[in-house]
Amino acid sequence: MVIDSLEFARRQDCLSGHLRLGALQRLNDVLFDADGHLDYQIAGEMAGNNAFLKLRIGGPLRLTCQRCLGPMEFDLEVSNQVMLIESGAPWPEDGQFGGLEDETCDAIEASRELDLLPLLEEEIILALPIAPRHEACQPPAEADLSRSVSPFAQLARLKRQ
Ligand SMILES: [Zn+2]
């Protein structure tokens, strides 16, 4: 997945397909498991003299809950654009479109051999919650503790089944 980024934008090319989760090494560190895939779409676009890549990535993920360490379903939906800066051209300043504080548009250096996989992976990781947690769950240590102090609770649970 390597493109000539400026050409891609000028031609208003479009690429789409599936991303296998197992192929995304950095993302795997935060996933509960790496089964499945995400859908992605990349579209080149020009606005005046500026070249952009519009990125859309979506699909279900299973994150690891930071409290109970169990799986947590998360519907990923990324919609972002990246401004391509030609090497040597001025970088957008803070506060400008595409600048550091702009959450709707990142800037990257244009490349004739832009590898899309790390770019997509970065966008996915940025879109994840920092500390994913179920709305209500128990840390595993506490769950074990309550079981050991109250054998009757466990018995009652068995009877109900
Ligand atoms: Zn949990």
CSV table of C-alpha atoms and ligand atoms in Angstrom, one decimal:
chain,number,residue,atom,x,y,z
A,1,MET,CA,0.0,0.0,0.0
A,2,VAL,CA,2.4,2.6,-1.2
A,3,ILE,CA,1.3,5.7,-3.2
A,4,ASP,CA,2.9,8.7,-4.8
A,5,SER,CA,0.9,11.0,-2.5
A,6,LEU,CA,0.8,14.3,-4.5
A,7,GLU,CA,0.0,12.5,-7.7
A,8,PHE,CA,-2.7,10.6,-5.9
A,9,ALA,CA,-4.3,13.9,-4.7
A,10,ARG,CA,-3.9,15.6,-8.1
A,11,ARG,CA,-5.6,12.7,-9.9
A,12,GLN,CA,-8.3,12.6,-7.1
A,13,ASP,CA,-7.6,8.9,-6.9
A,14,CYS,CA,-9.5,6.7,-4.5
A,15,LEU,CA,-8.5,3.5,-2.7
A,16,SER,CA,-10.6,1.3,-0.6
A,17,GLY,CA,-10.5,-2.1,0.9
A,18,HIS,CA,-10.1,-4.2,4.1
A,19,LEU,CA,-7.4,-3.9,6.7
A,20,ARG,CA,-6.6,-7.1,8.5
A,21,LEU,CA,-6.3,-6.3,12.2
A,22,GLY,CA,-3.5,-8.9,12.5
A,23,ALA,CA,-1.4,-6.8,10.2
A,24,LEU,CA,-1.4,-3.7,12.5
A,25,GLN,CA,1.4,-4.4,15.0
A,26,ARG,CA,1.1,-1.3,17.1
A,27,LEU,CA,-2.7,-1.5,17.3
A,28,ASN,CA,-2.4,-5.1,18.5
A,29,ASP,CA,-0.9,-3.9,21.8
A,30,VAL,CA,-4.2,-2.4,22.8
A,31,LEU,CA,-6.6,-4.9,21.3
A,32,PHE,CA,-8.1,-7.8,23.2
A,33,ASP,CA,-7.8,-9.9,20.1
A,34,ALA,CA,-6.8,-9.2,16.5
A,35,ASP,CA,-9.5,-11.1,14.7
A,36,GLY,CA,-11.5,-9.4,12.0
A,37,HIS,CA,-10.8,-6.4,9.8
A,38,LEU,CA,-11.6,-2.7,9.3
A,39,ASP,CA,-12.9,-1.1,6.1
A,40,TYR,CA,-10.9,1.9,4.8
A,41,GLN,CA,-11.2,4.5,2.1
A,42,ILE,CA,-8.6,7.0,1.0
A,43,ALA,CA,-9.5,9.7,-1.4
A,44,GLY,CA,-7.2,12.3,-2.9
A,45,GLU,CA,-8.4,15.9,-3.1
A,46,MET,CA,-7.1,19.3,-4.1
A,47,ALA,CA,-8.3,22.6,-2.6
A,48,GLY,CA,-6.6,25.5,-4.3
A,49,ASN,CA,-2.9,24.6,-4.2
A,50,ASN,CA,-3.2,22.3,-1.3
A,51,ALA,CA,-3.3,18.6,-1.6
A,52,PHE,CA,-5.2,16.4,0.8
A,53,LEU,CA,-5.8,12.8,1.6
A,54,LYS,CA,-9.3,12.1,3.0
A,55,LEU,CA,-9.3,9.1,5.3
A,56,ARG,CA,-12.2,7.0,6.4
A,57,ILE,CA,-11.8,3.9,8.6
A,58,GLY,CA,-14.5,2.0,10.3
A,59,GLY,CA,-15.4,-1.3,11.8
A,60,PRO,CA,-15.8,-3.2,15.1
A,61,LEU,CA,-12.8,-3.6,17.4
A,62,ARG,CA,-12.4,-5.4,20.7
A,63,LEU,CA,-10.4,-3.4,23.2
A,64,THR,CA,-9.1,-4.5,26.5
A,65,CYS,CA,-11.1,-3.0,29.4
A,66,GLN,CA,-8.7,-1.3,31.8
A,67,ARG,CA,-10.7,-2.4,34.9
A,68,CYS,CA,-11.7,-6.0,34.4
A,69,LEU,CA,-9.2,-6.8,31.6
A,70,GLY,CA,-12.1,-8.3,29.6
A,71,PRO,CA,-13.0,-7.7,26.0
A,72,MET,CA,-14.9,-4.4,25.2
A,73,GLU,CA,-16.7,-3.9,22.0
A,74,PHE,CA,-15.8,-0.6,20.3
A,75,ASP,CA,-17.2,0.7,17.0
A,76,LEU,CA,-14.4,2.6,15.3
A,77,GLU,CA,-15.3,5.5,13.0
A,78,VAL,CA,-12.5,7.7,11.8
A,79,SER,CA,-13.1,10.5,9.3
A,80,ASN,CA,-10.1,12.7,8.9
A,81,GLN,CA,-8.0,14.6,6.4
A,82,VAL,CA,-4.3,14.9,6.0
A,83,MET,CA,-2.7,17.8,4.3
A,84,LEU,CA,0.3,16.9,2.1
A,85,ILE,CA,3.2,19.3,2.5
A,86,GLU,CA,5.8,19.3,-0.3
A,87,SER,CA,9.3,19.0,1.0
A,88,GLY,CA,10.8,22.4,1.5
A,89,ALA,CA,7.4,24.1,1.5
A,90,PRO,CA,6.4,25.9,4.7
A,91,TRP,CA,4.6,23.9,7.4
A,92,PRO,CA,1.2,25.2,8.6
A,93,GLU,CA,1.7,27.1,11.8
A,94,ASP,CA,-0.1,26.6,15.1
A,95,GLY,CA,-3.6,27.9,14.9
A,96,GLN,CA,-3.7,27.6,11.1
A,97,PHE,CA,-5.6,25.1,9.0
A,98,GLY,CA,-3.6,21.8,9.2
A,99,GLY,CA,-1.5,23.2,12.1
A,100,LEU,CA,-0.7,21.5,15.4
A,101,GLU,CA,-3.9,22.4,17.1
A,102,ASP,CA,-6.2,21.6,14.2
A,103,GLU,CA,-8.1,18.4,15.2
A,104,THR,CA,-9.8,18.1,11.8
A,105,CYS,CA,-6.6,18.1,9.7
A,106,ASP,CA,-3.1,16.8,10.2
A,107,ALA,CA,-0.2,17.6,8.1
A,108,ILE,CA,2.4,15.2,6.8
A,109,GLU,CA,5.3,15.5,4.4
A,110,ALA,CA,4.3,14.5,0.9
A,111,SER,CA,6.2,11.5,-0.4
A,112,ARG,CA,6.5,9.7,-3.7
A,113,GLU,CA,6.4,6.5,-1.8
A,114,LEU,CA,4.0,7.1,1.0
A,115,ASP,CA,3.3,3.9,2.9
A,116,LEU,CA,-0.4,4.1,3.8
A,117,LEU,CA,-0.5,1.3,6.4
A,118,PRO,CA,1.4,3.2,9.2
A,119,LEU,CA,-0.7,6.3,8.4
A,120,LEU,CA,-3.9,4.5,8.7
A,121,GLU,CA,-2.7,2.7,11.9
A,122,GLU,CA,-1.8,6.1,13.4
A,123,GLU,CA,-5.2,7.5,12.7
A,124,ILE,CA,-6.9,4.4,14.3
A,125,ILE,CA,-4.8,4.6,17.4
A,126,LEU,CA,-5.5,8.3,17.8
A,127,ALA,CA,-9.2,7.6,17.6
A,128,LEU,CA,-9.2,5.1,20.4
A,129,PRO,CA,-10.3,6.0,24.0
A,130,ILE,CA,-7.2,6.5,26.2
A,131,ALA,CA,-8.5,4.3,29.0
A,132,PRO,CA,-11.3,2.1,27.7
A,133,ARG,CA,-13.6,0.8,30.4
A,134,HIS,CA,-17.0,-0.9,30.6
A,135,GLU,CA,-19.7,1.3,32.2
A,136,ALA,CA,-20.0,-1.2,35.0
A,137,CYS,CA,-17.6,-4.0,35.7
A,138,GLN,CA,-15.4,-5.3,38.5
A,139,PRO,CA,-11.7,-5.5,38.7
A,140,PRO,CA,-10.7,-9.2,38.6
A,141,ALA,CA,-9.0,-9.1,42.0
A,142,GLU,CA,-12.2,-7.8,43.7
A,143,ALA,CA,-14.3,-10.4,42.0
A,144,ASP,CA,-12.0,-13.2,43.3
A,145,LEU,CA,-12.1,-11.7,46.8
A,146,SER,CA,-15.9,-11.6,47.0
A,147,ARG,CA,-16.1,-15.2,45.9
A,148,SER,CA,-13.7,-16.3,48.6
A,149,VAL,CA,-15.4,-14.4,51.5
A,150,SER,CA,-18.9,-15.6,50.5
A,151,PRO,CA,-19.1,-19.2,49.4
A,152,PHE,CA,-22.9,-19.0,49.8
A,153,ALA,CA,-23.2,-16.4,47.1
A,154,GLN,CA,-21.5,-18.8,44.8
A,155,LEU,CA,-23.8,-21.6,45.9
A,156,ALA,CA,-26.8,-19.5,45.4
A,157,ARG,CA,-25.6,-18.7,41.9
A,158,LEU,CA,-25.2,-22.4,41.1
A,159,LYS,CA,-28.7,-23.2,42.3
A,160,ARG,CA,-30.2,-20.5,40.1
A,161,GLN,CA,-28.7,-22.1,36.9
B,1,ZN,ZN,-14.6,-4.1,32.3
